[in-house]
PDB file of C-alpha atoms in Angstrom:
ATOM      1  CA  MET A 554      -9.811  65.627   0.215  1.00  0.00           C
ATOM      2  CA  LYS A 555      -8.411  63.608  -4.153  1.00  0.00           C
ATOM      3  CA  LYS A 556      -5.766  62.541  -1.889  1.00  0.00           C
ATOM      4  CA  PHE A 557      -7.459  60.762   0.546  1.00  0.00           C
ATOM      5  CA  ILE A 558      -9.850  59.376  -2.200  1.00  0.00           C
ATOM      6  CA  ALA A 559      -7.288  58.316  -3.799  1.00  0.00           C
ATOM      7  CA  LEU A 560      -5.284  56.739  -1.308  1.00  0.00           C
ATOM      8  CA  ALA A 561      -8.786  54.354  -0.169  1.00  0.00           C
ATOM      9  CA  CYS A 562      -8.887  53.900  -3.444  1.00  0.00           C
ATOM     10  CA  ALA A 563      -5.258  52.382  -3.532  1.00  0.00           C
ATOM     11  CA  ALA A 564      -5.887  50.204   0.103  1.00  0.00           C
ATOM     12  CA  VAL A 565      -9.330  48.765  -1.696  1.00  0.00           C
ATOM     13  CA  LEU A 566      -6.751  47.818  -4.404  1.00  0.00           C
ATOM     14  CA  THR A 567      -4.178  46.061  -2.610  1.00  0.00           C
ATOM     15  CA  VAL A 568      -6.570  44.077  -0.480  1.00  0.00           C
ATOM     16  CA  ALA A 569      -8.046  42.618  -3.903  1.00  0.00           C
ATOM     17  CA  SER A 570      -4.500  41.623  -5.070  1.00  0.00           C
ATOM     18  CA  ALA A 571      -4.355  40.003  -1.652  1.00  0.00           C
ATOM     19  CA  VAL A 572      -8.091  38.116  -2.520  1.00  0.00           C
ATOM     20  CA  THR A 573      -6.335  34.680  -3.778  1.00  0.00           C
ATOM     21  CA  ALA A 574      -4.749  34.195  -0.326  1.00  0.00           C
ATOM     22  CA  PHE A 575      -7.799  33.699   0.702  1.00  0.00           C
ATOM     23  CA  ALA A 576      -8.563  30.998  -0.902  1.00  0.00           C
ATOM     24  CA  GLN A 577      -8.343  27.754  -0.659  1.00  0.00           C
ATOM     25  CA  PRO A 578      -6.518  25.144  -3.174  1.00  0.00           C
ATOM     26  CA  SER A 579      -8.529  24.098  -5.948  1.00  0.00           C
ATOM     27  CA  VAL A 580      -9.968  20.790  -6.257  1.00  0.00           C
ATOM     28  CA  SER A 581      -7.806  18.113  -5.026  1.00  0.00           C
ATOM     29  CA  VAL A 582      -7.739  13.954  -4.091  1.00  0.00           C
ATOM     30  CA  SER A 583      -5.546  13.210  -1.914  1.00  0.00           C
ATOM     31  CA  GLY A 584      -5.238  10.221   1.229  1.00  0.00           C
ATOM     32  CA  VAL A 585      -8.339   8.744  -0.700  1.00  0.00           C
ATOM     33  CA  VAL A 586      -7.709   4.567  -0.138  1.00  0.00           C
ATOM     34  CA  THR A 587      -9.787   4.049   3.015  1.00  0.00           C
ATOM     35  CA  ALA A 588     -10.900   0.280   2.707  1.00  0.00           C
ATOM     36  CA  VAL A 589     -10.657  -2.996   1.210  1.00  0.00           C
ATOM     37  CA  THR A 590     -13.688  -4.429   0.426  1.00  0.00           C
ATOM     38  CA  THR A 591     -12.716  -7.053  -1.456  1.00  0.00           C
ATOM     39  CA  ALA A 592      -9.594  -9.662  -1.921  1.00  0.00           C
ATOM     40  CA  THR A 593      -9.592 -12.709  -3.513  1.00  0.00           C
ATOM     41  CA  ASP A 594      -6.964 -15.178  -4.476  1.00  0.00           C
ATOM     42  CA  LYS A 595      -6.087 -16.433  -8.563  1.00  0.00           C
ATOM     43  CA  ASP A 596      -8.953 -19.870  -7.850  1.00  0.00           C
ATOM     44  CA  GLY A 597     -11.645 -16.442  -6.932  1.00  0.00           C
ATOM     45  CA  LYS A 598     -11.374 -17.507  -3.127  1.00  0.00           C
ATOM     46  CA  ALA A 599     -11.294 -14.695  -1.239  1.00  0.00           C
ATOM     47  CA  VAL A 600      -8.511 -13.924   1.254  1.00  0.00           C
ATOM     48  CA  ASN A 601      -7.601 -11.653   3.889  1.00  0.00           C
ATOM     49  CA  ALA A 602      -5.951  -8.094   2.652  1.00  0.00           C
ATOM     50  CA  THR A 603      -3.947  -5.636   5.143  1.00  0.00           C
ATOM     51  CA  PHE A 604      -2.932  -1.614   4.184  1.00  0.00           C
ATOM     52  CA  GLY A 605      -0.868   0.321   6.437  1.00  0.00           C
ATOM     53  CA  GLU A 606       1.900   3.142   6.124  1.00  0.00           C
ATOM     54  CA  VAL A 607       4.931   2.291   3.569  1.00  0.00           C
ATOM     55  CA  PRO A 608       7.635   0.881   5.638  1.00  0.00           C
ATOM     56  CA  ALA A 609      10.942   3.575   6.409  1.00  0.00           C
ATOM     57  CA  GLU A 610      12.554   1.279   3.799  1.00  0.00           C
ATOM     58  CA  TYR A 611      10.845   2.167   0.713  1.00  0.00           C
ATOM     59  CA  ALA A 612      10.608   6.627   1.345  1.00  0.00           C
ATOM     60  CA  SER A 613      13.017   7.046  -1.975  1.00  0.00           C
ATOM     61  CA  ALA A 614      10.791   4.650  -3.776  1.00  0.00           C
ATOM     62  CA  VAL A 615       8.040   6.220  -2.681  1.00  0.00           C
ATOM     63  CA  ALA A 616       9.400  10.340  -3.436  1.00  0.00           C
ATOM     64  CA  GLU A 617      10.485   8.878  -6.815  1.00  0.00           C
ATOM     65  CA  VAL A 618       7.400   7.997  -8.000  1.00  0.00           C
ATOM     66  CA  LYS A 619       5.787  11.489  -6.923  1.00  0.00           C
ATOM     67  CA  THR A 620       7.177  12.884  -9.285  1.00  0.00           C
ATOM     68  CA  GLU A 621       6.544  13.749 -12.240  1.00  0.00           C
ATOM     69  CA  ALA A 622       9.217  12.646 -15.126  1.00  0.00           C
ATOM     70  CA  LYS A 623       8.930   9.139 -12.724  1.00  0.00           C
ATOM     71  CA  LEU A 624       4.702   9.199 -13.444  1.00  0.00           C
ATOM     72  CA  LYS A 625       6.038   9.533 -17.435  1.00  0.00           C
ATOM     73  CA  GLU A 626       8.246   7.410 -17.434  1.00  0.00           C
ATOM     74  CA  LEU A 627       5.765   4.682 -16.036  1.00  0.00           C
ATOM     75  CA  LEU A 628       2.214   5.347 -17.524  1.00  0.00           C
ATOM     76  CA  GLY A 629       4.169   7.052 -20.542  1.00  0.00           C
ATOM     77  CA  SER A 630       0.914   6.837 -23.363  1.00  0.00           C
ATOM     78  CA  ASP A 631      -1.429   7.084 -20.315  1.00  0.00           C
ATOM     79  CA  TYR A 632       0.132   9.991 -18.670  1.00  0.00           C
ATOM     80  CA  THR A 633      -1.597  13.553 -18.350  1.00  0.00           C
ATOM     81  CA  SER A 634      -0.352  16.529 -16.819  1.00  0.00           C
ATOM     82  CA  THR A 635      -4.014  16.079 -13.942  1.00  0.00           C
ATOM     83  CA  MET A 636      -2.553  12.875 -12.801  1.00  0.00           C
ATOM     84  CA  GLN A 637      -0.923  12.191  -9.697  1.00  0.00           C
ATOM     85  CA  VAL A 638      -0.092   9.756  -6.896  1.00  0.00           C
ATOM     86  CA  VAL A 639      -2.997  10.020  -4.035  1.00  0.00           C
ATOM     87  CA  ASP A 640      -1.494   7.212  -1.781  1.00  0.00           C
ATOM     88  CA  VAL A 641       0.418   4.963  -0.876  1.00  0.00           C
ATOM     89  CA  LYS A 642      -0.300   2.044   0.642  1.00  0.00           C
ATOM     90  CA  ASN A 643       1.535  -1.035   1.852  1.00  0.00           C
ATOM     91  CA  VAL A 644      -0.539  -4.081   0.880  1.00  0.00           C
ATOM     92  CA  THR A 645       0.340  -7.306   1.638  1.00  0.00           C
ATOM     93  CA  VAL A 646      -1.955 -10.696   1.998  1.00  0.00           C
ATOM     94  CA  PRO A 647      -1.367 -13.568   3.907  1.00  0.00           C
ATOM     95  CA  ASP A 648       1.200 -16.079   3.967  1.00  0.00           C
ATOM     96  CA  GLY A 649       0.756 -18.880   1.628  1.00  0.00           C
ATOM     97  CA  THR A 650      -2.196 -17.170  -0.596  1.00  0.00           C
ATOM     98  CA  VAL A 651      -1.977 -18.132  -4.351  1.00  0.00           C
ATOM     99  CA  PHE A 652      -1.551 -15.219  -6.866  1.00  0.00           C
ATOM    100  CA  PRO A 653      -2.435 -13.467  -8.784  1.00  0.00           C
ATOM    101  CA  VAL A 654      -4.425 -11.424  -6.207  1.00  0.00           C
ATOM    102  CA  THR A 655      -7.646  -9.800  -7.320  1.00  0.00           C
ATOM    103  CA  ILE A 656      -8.312  -7.036  -4.640  1.00  0.00           C
ATOM    104  CA  THR A 657     -10.677  -3.742  -5.301  1.00  0.00           C
ATOM    105  CA  PHE A 658     -10.182  -0.974  -2.534  1.00  0.00           C
ATOM    106  CA  LYS A 659     -12.214   1.685  -1.381  1.00  0.00           C
ATOM    107  CA  VAL A 660     -11.198   5.365  -2.871  1.00  0.00           C
ATOM    108  CA  THR A 661     -13.368   8.667  -2.336  1.00  0.00           C
ATOM    109  CA  GLY A 662     -13.325  10.882  -5.056  1.00  0.00           C
ATOM    110  CA  VAL A 663     -13.098   8.276  -7.501  1.00  0.00           C
ATOM    111  CA  THR A 664     -15.850   7.218 -10.281  1.00  0.00           C
ATOM    112  CA  ALA A 665     -16.636   4.969 -13.364  1.00  0.00           C
ATOM    113  CA  SER A 666     -15.404   7.543 -15.412  1.00  0.00           C
ATOM    114  CA  THR A 667     -12.069   8.748 -13.725  1.00  0.00           C
ATOM    115  CA  LYS A 668      -8.780   7.813 -15.155  1.00  0.00           C
ATOM    116  CA  VAL A 669      -7.254   5.761 -12.500  1.00  0.00           C
ATOM    117  CA  ALA A 670      -3.763   3.868 -12.395  1.00  0.00           C
ATOM    118  CA  VAL A 671      -1.906   1.187 -10.024  1.00  0.00           C
ATOM    119  CA  LEU A 672       1.915   0.890  -9.614  1.00  0.00           C
ATOM    120  CA  HIS A 673       3.407  -1.554  -7.267  1.00  0.00           C
ATOM    121  CA  TYR A 674       6.793  -1.718  -6.430  1.00  0.00           C
ATOM    122  CA  ASN A 675       8.837  -5.012  -6.992  1.00  0.00           C
ATOM    123  CA  THR A 676      10.816  -5.176  -3.921  1.00  0.00           C
ATOM    124  CA  THR A 677      13.305  -7.959  -6.211  1.00  0.00           C
ATOM    125  CA  THR A 678      14.229  -6.245  -8.856  1.00  0.00           C
ATOM    126  CA  LYS A 679      13.726  -2.491  -6.910  1.00  0.00           C
ATOM    127  CA  ALA A 680      11.568  -0.774  -9.545  1.00  0.00           C
ATOM    128  CA  TRP A 681       8.108  -0.324  -9.764  1.00  0.00           C
ATOM    129  CA  GLU A 682       5.378  -1.545 -11.975  1.00  0.00           C
ATOM    130  CA  LYS A 683       2.169  -0.902 -13.528  1.00  0.00           C
ATOM    131  CA  VAL A 684      -0.023  -3.464 -12.750  1.00  0.00           C
ATOM    132  CA  GLU A 685      -4.124  -4.512 -14.396  1.00  0.00           C
ATOM    133  CA  SER A 686      -6.623  -1.691 -13.083  1.00  0.00           C
ATOM    134  CA  LYS A 687      -9.431   0.227 -13.285  1.00  0.00           C
ATOM    135  CA  ALA A 688     -11.848   2.756 -11.713  1.00  0.00           C
ATOM    136  CA  GLY A 689     -15.676   2.122 -10.504  1.00  0.00           C
ATOM    137  CA  ASP A 690     -18.183   4.418  -8.446  1.00  0.00           C
ATOM    138  CA  GLY A 691     -15.856   4.115  -5.566  1.00  0.00           C
ATOM    139  CA  THR A 692     -13.688   2.260  -5.851  1.00  0.00           C
ATOM    140  CA  VAL A 693     -10.274   0.912  -7.927  1.00  0.00           C
ATOM    141  CA  THR A 694      -9.140  -2.270  -8.029  1.00  0.00           C
ATOM    142  CA  ALA A 695      -5.891  -3.788  -9.062  1.00  0.00           C
ATOM    143  CA  THR A 696      -4.886  -7.219  -9.750  1.00  0.00           C
ATOM    144  CA  PHE A 697      -1.136  -8.080  -8.514  1.00  0.00           C
ATOM    145  CA  THR A 698       1.597 -10.555  -8.901  1.00  0.00           C
ATOM    146  CA  SER A 699       3.038  -9.855  -5.906  1.00  0.00           C
ATOM    147  CA  LEU A 700       2.599  -7.350  -3.142  1.00  0.00           C
ATOM    148  CA  SER A 701       4.471  -4.388  -1.207  1.00  0.00           C
ATOM    149  CA  PRO A 702       3.836  -1.017  -1.486  1.00  0.00           C
ATOM    150  CA  VAL A 703       1.359   0.285  -3.461  1.00  0.00           C
ATOM    151  CA  ALA A 704       0.790   3.400  -5.346  1.00  0.00           C
ATOM    152  CA  PHE A 705      -2.575   4.946  -6.248  1.00  0.00           C
ATOM    153  CA  VAL A 706      -2.784   7.336  -9.406  1.00  0.00           C
ATOM    154  CA  VAL A 707      -5.696   9.361 -10.207  1.00  0.00           C
ATOM    155  CA  ASP A 708      -6.201  11.778 -12.842  1.00  0.00           C
ATOM    156  CA  LYS A 709      -7.790  14.940 -11.105  1.00  0.00           C
ATOM    157  CA  ALA A 710      -9.803  16.216 -14.269  1.00  0.00           C
ATOM    158  CA  THR A 711     -11.693  13.153 -14.370  1.00  0.00           C
ATOM    159  CA  ALA A 712     -12.224  12.646 -10.313  1.00  0.00           C
ATOM    160  CA  ALA A 713     -15.252  13.630  -8.211  1.00  0.00           C
ATOM    161  CA  SER A 714     -15.021  17.072  -7.416  1.00  0.00           C
ATOM    162  CA  THR A 715     -13.850  16.022  -3.737  1.00  0.00           C
ATOM    163  CA  THR A 716     -11.377  16.578  -1.076  1.00  0.00           C
ATOM    164  CA  THR A 717     -10.133  14.285   1.265  1.00  0.00           C
ATOM    165  CA  THR A 718      -8.362  13.814   3.981  1.00  0.00           C
ATOM    166  CA  ASN A 719      -7.969   9.521   5.619  1.00  0.00           C
ATOM    167  CA  LYS A 720      -6.769   9.187   9.002  1.00  0.00           C
ATOM    168  CA  GLY A 721      -6.789   5.128   8.839  1.00  0.00           C
ATOM    169  CA  THR A 722      -4.185   3.278   8.854  1.00  0.00           C
ATOM    170  CA  THR A 723      -4.895  -0.366   8.321  1.00  0.00           C
ATOM    171  CA  THR A 724      -8.127  -2.295   7.244  1.00  0.00           C
ATOM    172  CA  THR A 725      -8.394  -6.028   6.856  1.00  0.00           C
ATOM    173  CA  THR A 726     -11.437  -7.658   4.479  1.00  0.00           C
ATOM    174  CA  ASN A 727     -12.409 -11.709   5.580  1.00  0.00           C
ATOM    175  CA  LYS A 728     -14.654 -13.912   3.377  1.00  0.00           C
ATOM    176  CA  GLY A 729     -16.338 -10.277   2.134  1.00  0.00           C
ATOM    177  CA  THR A 730     -16.825  -8.581   5.263  1.00  0.00           C
ATOM    178  CA  THR A 731     -14.454  -5.455   5.652  1.00  0.00           C
ATOM    179  CA  SER A 732     -13.410  -4.078   8.879  1.00  0.00           C
ATOM    180  CA  SER A 733     -11.671  -0.971   9.464  1.00  0.00           C
ATOM    181  CA  THR A 734      -9.239  -0.146  12.146  1.00  0.00           C
ATOM    182  CA  THR A 735      -9.139   3.763  12.105  1.00  0.00           C
ATOM    183  CA  ALA A 736     -10.097   4.917   8.941  1.00  0.00           C
ATOM    184  CA  SER A 737     -12.113   7.658   9.217  1.00  0.00           C
ATOM    185  CA  ALA A 738     -12.325   9.876   6.524  1.00  0.00           C
ATOM    186  CA  SER A 739     -14.684  13.585   5.839  1.00  0.00           C
ATOM    187  CA  THR A 740     -15.449  15.017   2.536  1.00  0.00           C
ATOM    188  CA  THR A 741     -15.853  18.331   1.945  1.00  0.00           C
ATOM    189  CA  SER A 742     -16.194  21.009  -1.232  1.00  0.00           C
ATOM    190  CA  PRO A 743     -13.960  23.617  -2.111  1.00  0.00           C
ATOM    191  CA  LYS A 744     -15.098  27.219  -1.298  1.00  0.00           C
ATOM    192  CA  THR A 745     -13.590  30.711  -0.898  1.00  0.00           C
ATOM    193  CA  GLY A 746     -13.520  33.855   0.993  1.00  0.00           C
ATOM    194  CA  GLU A 747     -13.261  35.751  -1.631  1.00  0.00           C
ATOM    195  CA  THR A 748     -16.218  37.530  -2.037  1.00  0.00           C
ATOM    196  CA  ASN A 749     -16.518  37.765   1.724  1.00  0.00           C
ATOM    197  CA  VAL A 750     -12.942  39.202   1.597  1.00  0.00           C
ATOM    198  CA  MET A 751     -14.062  41.954  -1.369  1.00  0.00           C
ATOM    199  CA  MET A 752     -17.049  42.805   0.941  1.00  0.00           C
ATOM    200  CA  TYR A 753     -15.531  43.873   4.122  1.00  0.00           C
ATOM    201  CA  ALA A 754     -12.504  45.679   1.872  1.00  0.00           C
ATOM    202  CA  GLY A 755     -15.346  47.742   0.395  1.00  0.00           C
ATOM    203  CA  ILE A 756     -16.886  48.994   3.513  1.00  0.00           C
ATOM    204  CA  VAL A 757     -13.432  50.130   5.464  1.00  0.00           C
ATOM    205  CA  ALA A 758     -12.929  52.124   2.787  1.00  0.00           C
ATOM    206  CA  VAL A 759     -16.175  53.003   2.821  1.00  0.00           C
ATOM    207  CA  VAL A 760     -16.080  54.390   5.928  1.00  0.00           C
ATOM    208  CA  ALA A 761     -12.287  55.057   5.905  1.00  0.00           C
ATOM    209  CA  VAL A 762     -13.757  58.056   3.487  1.00  0.00           C
ATOM    210  CA  ALA A 763     -15.986  59.088   5.438  1.00  0.00           C
ATOM    211  CA  GLY A 764     -14.475  59.698   8.804  1.00  0.00           C
ATOM    212  CA  MET A 765     -11.795  61.392   6.570  1.00  0.00           C
ATOM    213  CA  ALA A 766     -14.001  63.678   5.300  1.00  0.00           C
ATOM    214  CA  VAL A 767     -14.940  64.981   8.335  1.00  0.00           C
ATOM    215  CA  THR A 768     -12.058  65.047   9.943  1.00  0.00           C
ATOM    216  CA  ARG A 769     -10.830  67.921   7.385  1.00  0.00           C
ATOM    217  CA  ARG A 770     -14.464  69.081   7.667  1.00  0.00           C
ATOM    218  CA  LYS A 771     -13.699  69.787  11.163  1.00  0.00           C
ATOM    219  CA  ARG A 772     -10.308  71.524  10.895  1.00  0.00           C
ATOM    220  CA  ALA A 773     -11.939  74.010   8.152  1.00  0.00           C
TER     221      ALA A 773
END
C-alpha cells in the first residue's frame, strides 16, 4: 500500500510541476494600433492619413528595431527593460501635405500614464529615428517630418492589463472623421488554468489510491 501511495504522490507532483505550461502568457500589448483618430498638417488643417502593412523591402529594418539592443540605442535613457515594439505600420498622407504632420492613433492598452515612444524609419538615411510623441487614454499622438514605416513602443509595466489582437490593415481619417476598412480588435484579460489543473490532479490521485487499495484487498 505504501508503494502505491508513493506512486500516486509522485504523479501529483509531476502534474503540479507542469501546471505553468497550462497558464496563459503574462499581460502583453501587441497589434494595438487599430485606427487613426485625427491628422493635421503644419497649419492645423485636417488631412487624410492611412496605415497598412509595412512593405517587404523594409523587413530587415523592422526586425532590427524589435531587438533590445536597437531599442536601447534609439531610446537611450528613456529605455526600460519592459519596453517593446508592439506594432509597426506603414503610415502615409497624400502628396503635397505640408509637414510636420501630427497624427493621433487609437492604441488599445495605452493610458495617459503609459510610457510610450514612436520611431520612424527614414527611407532617405536608412535609419530609425525617435519622434516627438505622447500617450493619452487609448491613444498615442506623434509628430512627423516625413512618413514611412512607424514603430510603436510601449512600456508593458505601465500599460493597461489587456492582451489585444488586431486584424485591421488600413484606417483613414478625413476631415476629423475616421473610417476603418477591416479593423477588428478584441481585448481580454489574461487567465490561467492552474487552479483547475491542480484540482483535477488531486481528484485523479485520490481515485487512483482508492482503486489500488480496493484491488489489494480483493487479492488478499
